[in-house]
């Protein structure tokens, strides 16, 4: 863990960060609108890039550590950091879509794992449990709690289903840079780790595997996938601690609205 200091945000800065987070939320809503069997992750990536630029932002991942695209697109056994391709999505796939923007000097960074067509009941459960664990982690984002309380909540819940919690990749502080202190592991012990205080903004992002927690990286230098090639899910929100309580700056509502419209 690096020794860099945690950068606390004022309420005014948190409002700017909410705008960045909400632009990511709306971009994920556009993705939700278009995701279906037959579309490629590269086509979705282009839609996202255009939408972000048309709405006053800059893609946050493009060029960051030399990442080549706007979205990290990680289907099925890929955990995170997948690179968009021209391969069409297929019925029964799941796809983690992770999006970052830079706007007004602050980053937004959040993610959702989508179902493509009809997915199996077992995979549906993995998605539901992972998403619920994100909110259980967020509940712990209170002044006076510690980083370990967040990870403990996520780990305790997801492991009760026999799932594997990815340990090598973690959530993080967020602000004028994409990855700030503190690191936010998705595992931990209650009452351990750094103290949570007002003005912290954290990207909380459980990465949960259906089988083994073990991962490996493809030799593209990016793609992380499960060692047993079973599915992996990933959900992420940007959360500020304000007046002692968690304030979720991002939202999945645009995704839910798009999915409802498609059902109708
Ligand atoms: Mg992310
Ligand atoms: Mg993140």
Short mmCIF file of C-alpha atoms and ligand atoms in Angstrom, two decimals:
data_model
loop_
_atom_site.label_atom_id
_atom_site.label_comp_id
_atom_site.label_asym_id
_atom_site.label_seq_id
_atom_site.Cartn_x
_atom_site.Cartn_y
_atom_site.Cartn_z
CA UNK A 1 0.00 0.00 0.00
CA UNK A 2 1.35 3.41 -0.88
CA UNK A 3 2.11 6.00 1.76
CA UNK A 4 0.31 8.80 -0.08
CA UNK A 5 -2.12 10.78 2.02
CA UNK A 6 -5.89 10.59 1.72
CA UNK A 7 -7.24 13.70 -0.04
CA UNK A 8 -10.41 14.97 1.63
CA UNK A 9 -13.03 16.81 -0.44
CA UNK A 10 -15.10 19.83 0.47
CA UNK A 11 -18.87 19.72 0.01
CA UNK A 12 -18.44 21.89 -3.11
CA UNK A 13 -15.93 19.43 -4.55
CA UNK A 14 -18.26 16.56 -3.74
CA UNK A 15 -20.99 18.27 -5.79
CA UNK A 16 -18.60 18.48 -8.75
CA UNK A 17 -17.78 14.81 -8.26
CA UNK A 18 -21.49 14.01 -8.24
CA UNK A 19 -21.71 15.55 -11.73
CA UNK A 20 -18.84 13.36 -12.96
CA UNK A 21 -20.36 10.27 -11.36
CA UNK A 22 -23.78 11.06 -12.85
CA UNK A 23 -22.30 11.40 -16.33
CA UNK A 24 -20.92 7.88 -15.91
CA UNK A 25 -24.38 6.76 -14.70
CA UNK A 26 -26.05 8.22 -17.78
CA UNK A 27 -23.42 6.67 -20.05
CA UNK A 28 -24.12 3.26 -18.52
CA UNK A 29 -27.82 3.96 -19.17
CA UNK A 30 -26.98 4.37 -22.87
CA UNK A 31 -25.08 1.09 -22.79
CA UNK A 32 -28.09 -0.60 -21.13
CA UNK A 33 -30.26 0.68 -23.96
CA UNK A 34 -28.08 -0.93 -26.63
CA UNK A 35 -26.76 -4.10 -25.04
CA UNK A 36 -28.13 -7.23 -26.74
CA UNK A 37 -26.94 -10.38 -28.48
CA UNK A 38 -25.11 -9.46 -31.70
CA UNK A 39 -23.65 -6.08 -30.69
CA UNK A 40 -19.90 -5.89 -30.14
CA UNK A 41 -18.24 -4.39 -27.10
CA UNK A 42 -16.29 -2.12 -29.44
CA UNK A 43 -19.54 -0.70 -30.85
CA UNK A 44 -20.73 -0.02 -27.27
CA UNK A 45 -17.39 1.58 -26.48
CA UNK A 46 -17.81 4.04 -29.36
CA UNK A 47 -21.34 4.93 -28.20
CA UNK A 48 -19.97 5.65 -24.72
CA UNK A 49 -17.10 7.77 -25.98
CA UNK A 50 -19.41 9.88 -28.15
CA UNK A 51 -21.94 10.32 -25.33
CA UNK A 52 -19.31 11.41 -22.81
CA UNK A 53 -17.73 13.93 -25.19
CA UNK A 54 -21.15 15.28 -26.22
CA UNK A 55 -21.97 15.94 -22.55
CA UNK A 56 -18.92 17.91 -21.51
CA UNK A 57 -16.71 15.09 -20.26
CA UNK A 58 -13.60 13.28 -21.34
CA UNK A 59 -13.32 9.47 -21.22
CA UNK A 60 -11.48 8.78 -17.97
CA UNK A 61 -9.90 5.45 -18.88
CA UNK A 62 -8.80 6.23 -22.45
CA UNK A 63 -5.03 6.67 -22.25
CA UNK A 64 -4.95 6.18 -18.47
CA UNK A 65 -1.95 3.89 -17.87
CA UNK A 66 -2.17 3.55 -21.71
CA UNK A 67 -5.56 1.80 -21.66
CA UNK A 68 -6.77 1.90 -25.31
CA UNK A 69 -10.53 2.50 -24.90
CA UNK A 70 -13.32 4.35 -23.09
CA UNK A 71 -14.86 1.30 -21.41
CA UNK A 72 -13.40 -1.73 -19.71
CA UNK A 73 -15.52 -4.57 -21.12
CA UNK A 74 -15.14 -7.86 -19.28
CA UNK A 75 -17.45 -10.69 -20.39
CA UNK A 76 -18.15 -13.93 -18.50
CA UNK A 77 -14.93 -15.26 -16.91
CA UNK A 78 -13.20 -11.91 -17.32
CA UNK A 79 -13.13 -10.09 -13.99
CA UNK A 80 -12.14 -6.54 -15.00
CA UNK A 81 -9.94 -4.54 -17.39
CA UNK A 82 -11.12 -6.35 -20.53
CA UNK A 83 -10.47 -4.52 -23.80
CA UNK A 84 -13.43 -3.95 -26.17
CA UNK A 85 -13.40 -6.15 -29.29
CA UNK A 86 -15.46 -6.54 -32.46
CA UNK A 87 -16.71 -9.97 -31.33
CA UNK A 88 -20.51 -9.94 -30.97
CA UNK A 89 -22.04 -10.57 -27.54
CA UNK A 90 -24.04 -13.80 -27.35
CA UNK A 91 -27.25 -14.80 -25.63
CA UNK A 92 -26.40 -15.97 -22.10
CA UNK A 93 -23.27 -13.85 -21.74
CA UNK A 94 -22.71 -11.44 -18.90
CA UNK A 95 -20.59 -8.36 -19.36
CA UNK A 96 -19.04 -6.07 -16.78
CA UNK A 97 -19.00 -2.54 -18.17
CA UNK A 98 -16.69 -0.20 -16.24
CA UNK A 99 -16.71 3.47 -17.23
CA UNK A 100 -14.72 6.50 -16.12
CA UNK A 101 -15.06 10.17 -16.99
CA UNK A 102 -13.12 13.29 -16.20
CA UNK A 103 -15.19 16.46 -15.90
CA UNK A 104 -14.60 19.74 -14.03
CA UNK A 105 -11.28 18.30 -12.91
CA UNK A 106 -12.78 15.28 -11.13
CA UNK A 107 -13.18 11.65 -12.04
CA UNK A 108 -16.30 9.51 -11.94
CA UNK A 109 -15.78 5.75 -12.06
CA UNK A 110 -18.43 3.11 -11.82
CA UNK A 111 -19.50 -0.21 -13.21
CA UNK A 112 -22.40 -2.59 -13.78
CA UNK A 113 -22.54 -6.19 -14.92
CA UNK A 114 -25.26 -6.71 -17.53
CA UNK A 115 -27.09 -9.82 -18.64
CA UNK A 116 -27.10 -10.41 -22.41
CA UNK A 117 -30.40 -12.04 -23.39
CA UNK A 118 -31.28 -14.92 -21.06
CA UNK A 119 -28.65 -15.98 -18.55
CA UNK A 120 -28.70 -19.06 -16.32
CA UNK A 121 -30.26 -18.95 -12.86
CA UNK A 122 -26.84 -19.58 -11.29
CA UNK A 123 -25.31 -16.60 -13.06
CA UNK A 124 -28.31 -14.42 -12.21
CA UNK A 125 -27.72 -15.24 -8.55
CA UNK A 126 -24.04 -14.30 -8.82
CA UNK A 127 -25.06 -10.89 -10.20
CA UNK A 128 -27.71 -10.30 -7.54
CA UNK A 129 -25.43 -11.30 -4.69
CA UNK A 130 -22.54 -9.18 -5.96
CA UNK A 131 -24.76 -6.13 -6.38
CA UNK A 132 -26.26 -6.60 -2.92
CA UNK A 133 -22.75 -6.90 -1.46
CA UNK A 134 -21.90 -3.50 -2.96
CA UNK A 135 -24.75 -1.93 -1.00
CA UNK A 136 -23.78 -3.81 2.16
CA UNK A 137 -20.28 -2.35 1.76
CA UNK A 138 -21.72 1.13 1.19
CA UNK A 139 -23.77 0.89 4.41
CA UNK A 140 -20.47 0.67 6.27
CA UNK A 141 -19.17 3.93 4.73
CA UNK A 142 -19.77 5.97 7.85
CA UNK A 143 -17.48 8.32 9.70
CA UNK A 144 -15.94 6.42 12.60
CA UNK A 145 -16.02 3.04 10.84
CA UNK A 146 -12.88 1.63 9.25
CA UNK A 147 -11.95 0.37 5.79
CA UNK A 148 -12.05 -3.21 7.07
CA UNK A 149 -15.75 -2.82 7.91
CA UNK A 150 -16.52 -2.31 4.21
CA UNK A 151 -14.52 -5.33 3.07
CA UNK A 152 -15.86 -7.49 5.86
CA UNK A 153 -19.46 -6.77 4.88
CA UNK A 154 -18.77 -7.66 1.24
CA UNK A 155 -16.74 -10.77 1.98
CA UNK A 156 -19.00 -12.12 4.70
CA UNK A 157 -22.07 -11.95 2.48
CA UNK A 158 -20.62 -13.21 -0.80
CA UNK A 159 -18.58 -16.04 0.71
CA UNK A 160 -21.75 -17.34 2.39
CA UNK A 161 -22.84 -18.30 -1.15
CA UNK A 162 -19.56 -20.13 -1.77
CA UNK A 163 -18.27 -17.40 -4.07
CA UNK A 164 -14.66 -16.26 -4.36
CA UNK A 165 -13.69 -12.68 -3.46
CA UNK A 166 -10.95 -11.31 -5.72
CA UNK A 167 -8.14 -10.06 -3.46
CA UNK A 168 -5.58 -8.69 -5.93
CA UNK A 169 -7.82 -5.87 -7.17
CA UNK A 170 -9.50 -3.39 -4.85
CA UNK A 171 -11.64 -0.27 -4.69
CA UNK A 172 -9.99 3.08 -4.12
CA UNK A 173 -10.19 6.71 -3.21
CA UNK A 174 -11.36 8.90 -6.10
CA UNK A 175 -10.89 12.58 -6.91
CA UNK A 176 -8.68 14.62 -9.20
CA UNK A 177 -6.91 11.35 -9.94
CA UNK A 178 -8.58 8.03 -10.70
CA UNK A 179 -6.83 6.05 -8.01
CA UNK A 180 -6.19 7.76 -4.68
CA UNK A 181 -5.66 6.53 -1.19
CA UNK A 182 -7.08 4.64 0.55
CA UNK A 183 -7.30 1.24 -1.10
CA UNK A 184 -10.66 -0.40 -0.40
CA UNK A 185 -10.32 -4.20 -0.39
CA UNK A 186 -13.44 -6.34 -0.80
CA UNK A 187 -12.34 -8.44 2.15
CA UNK A 188 -11.24 -7.55 5.64
CA UNK A 189 -11.79 -7.58 9.34
CA UNK A 190 -14.23 -5.46 11.29
CA UNK A 191 -12.66 -2.48 12.99
CA UNK A 192 -9.38 -2.76 11.08
CA UNK A 193 -7.74 -0.45 8.59
CA UNK A 194 -7.90 3.27 8.03
CA UNK A 195 -10.52 5.35 9.82
CA UNK A 196 -13.38 6.63 7.64
CA UNK A 197 -14.01 10.37 7.89
CA UNK A 198 -16.19 13.05 6.37
CA UNK A 199 -14.93 14.25 2.98
CA UNK A 200 -13.63 10.90 1.82
CA UNK A 201 -14.82 9.75 -1.62
CA UNK A 202 -14.46 6.04 -2.28
CA UNK A 203 -15.03 3.89 -5.35
CA UNK A 204 -16.37 0.65 -3.88
CA UNK A 205 -16.26 -2.22 -6.34
CA UNK A 206 -16.75 -5.85 -5.35
CA UNK A 207 -15.32 -8.31 -7.89
CA UNK A 208 -16.87 -11.66 -7.07
CA UNK A 209 -16.23 -15.02 -8.74
CA UNK A 210 -18.67 -17.89 -8.98
CA UNK A 211 -15.86 -20.36 -8.23
CA UNK A 212 -12.28 -19.84 -7.19
CA UNK A 213 -11.10 -16.42 -6.04
CA UNK A 214 -7.90 -17.02 -8.01
CA UNK A 215 -7.28 -14.93 -11.10
CA UNK A 216 -4.71 -14.51 -13.81
CA UNK A 217 -3.85 -11.89 -16.36
CA UNK A 218 -3.78 -12.34 -20.12
CA UNK A 219 -0.59 -11.39 -21.89
CA UNK A 220 -2.35 -8.33 -23.37
CA UNK A 221 -1.22 -6.77 -20.08
CA UNK A 222 -4.80 -5.90 -19.15
CA UNK A 223 -7.46 -8.58 -19.08
CA UNK A 224 -7.97 -10.24 -15.71
CA UNK A 225 -9.89 -13.51 -15.71
CA UNK A 226 -10.85 -16.25 -13.30
CA UNK A 227 -8.41 -19.12 -13.12
CA UNK A 228 -11.22 -21.71 -13.36
CA UNK A 229 -12.96 -19.79 -16.19
CA UNK A 230 -16.21 -19.60 -14.21
CA UNK A 231 -18.14 -16.34 -14.33
CA UNK A 232 -17.19 -13.20 -12.43
CA UNK A 233 -19.35 -10.18 -11.55
CA UNK A 234 -18.42 -6.56 -10.80
CA UNK A 235 -20.50 -3.63 -9.57
CA UNK A 236 -19.13 -0.24 -8.56
CA UNK A 237 -20.44 3.00 -7.04
CA UNK A 238 -18.78 6.28 -6.07
CA UNK A 239 -19.56 7.08 -2.44
CA UNK A 240 -18.82 10.24 -0.44
CA UNK A 241 -18.96 10.40 3.33
CA UNK A 242 -21.03 13.48 4.20
CA UNK A 243 -22.26 14.40 7.68
CA UNK A 244 -21.05 11.01 8.82
CA UNK A 245 -23.15 9.05 6.34
CA UNK A 246 -22.67 7.45 2.90
CA UNK A 247 -23.84 9.61 -0.01
CA UNK A 248 -23.89 7.58 -3.24
CA UNK A 249 -22.82 9.98 -6.01
CA UNK A 250 -23.52 7.56 -8.86
CA UNK A 251 -26.79 5.76 -9.63
CA UNK A 252 -28.02 2.67 -11.45
CA UNK A 253 -31.41 4.33 -12.09
CA UNK A 254 -30.62 5.19 -15.73
CA UNK A 255 -29.75 1.54 -16.29
CA UNK A 256 -32.97 0.34 -14.65
CA UNK A 257 -35.04 2.82 -16.69
CA UNK A 258 -33.42 1.64 -19.93
CA UNK A 259 -33.95 -2.02 -19.07
CA UNK A 260 -37.63 -1.33 -18.23
CA UNK A 261 -38.12 0.47 -21.56
CA UNK A 262 -36.62 -2.49 -23.40
CA UNK A 263 -38.95 -4.92 -21.61
CA UNK A 264 -42.04 -2.85 -22.52
MG1 LIG B 1 -14.31 1.29 -12.29
MG1 LIG B 2 -12.71 1.88 -9.72
#
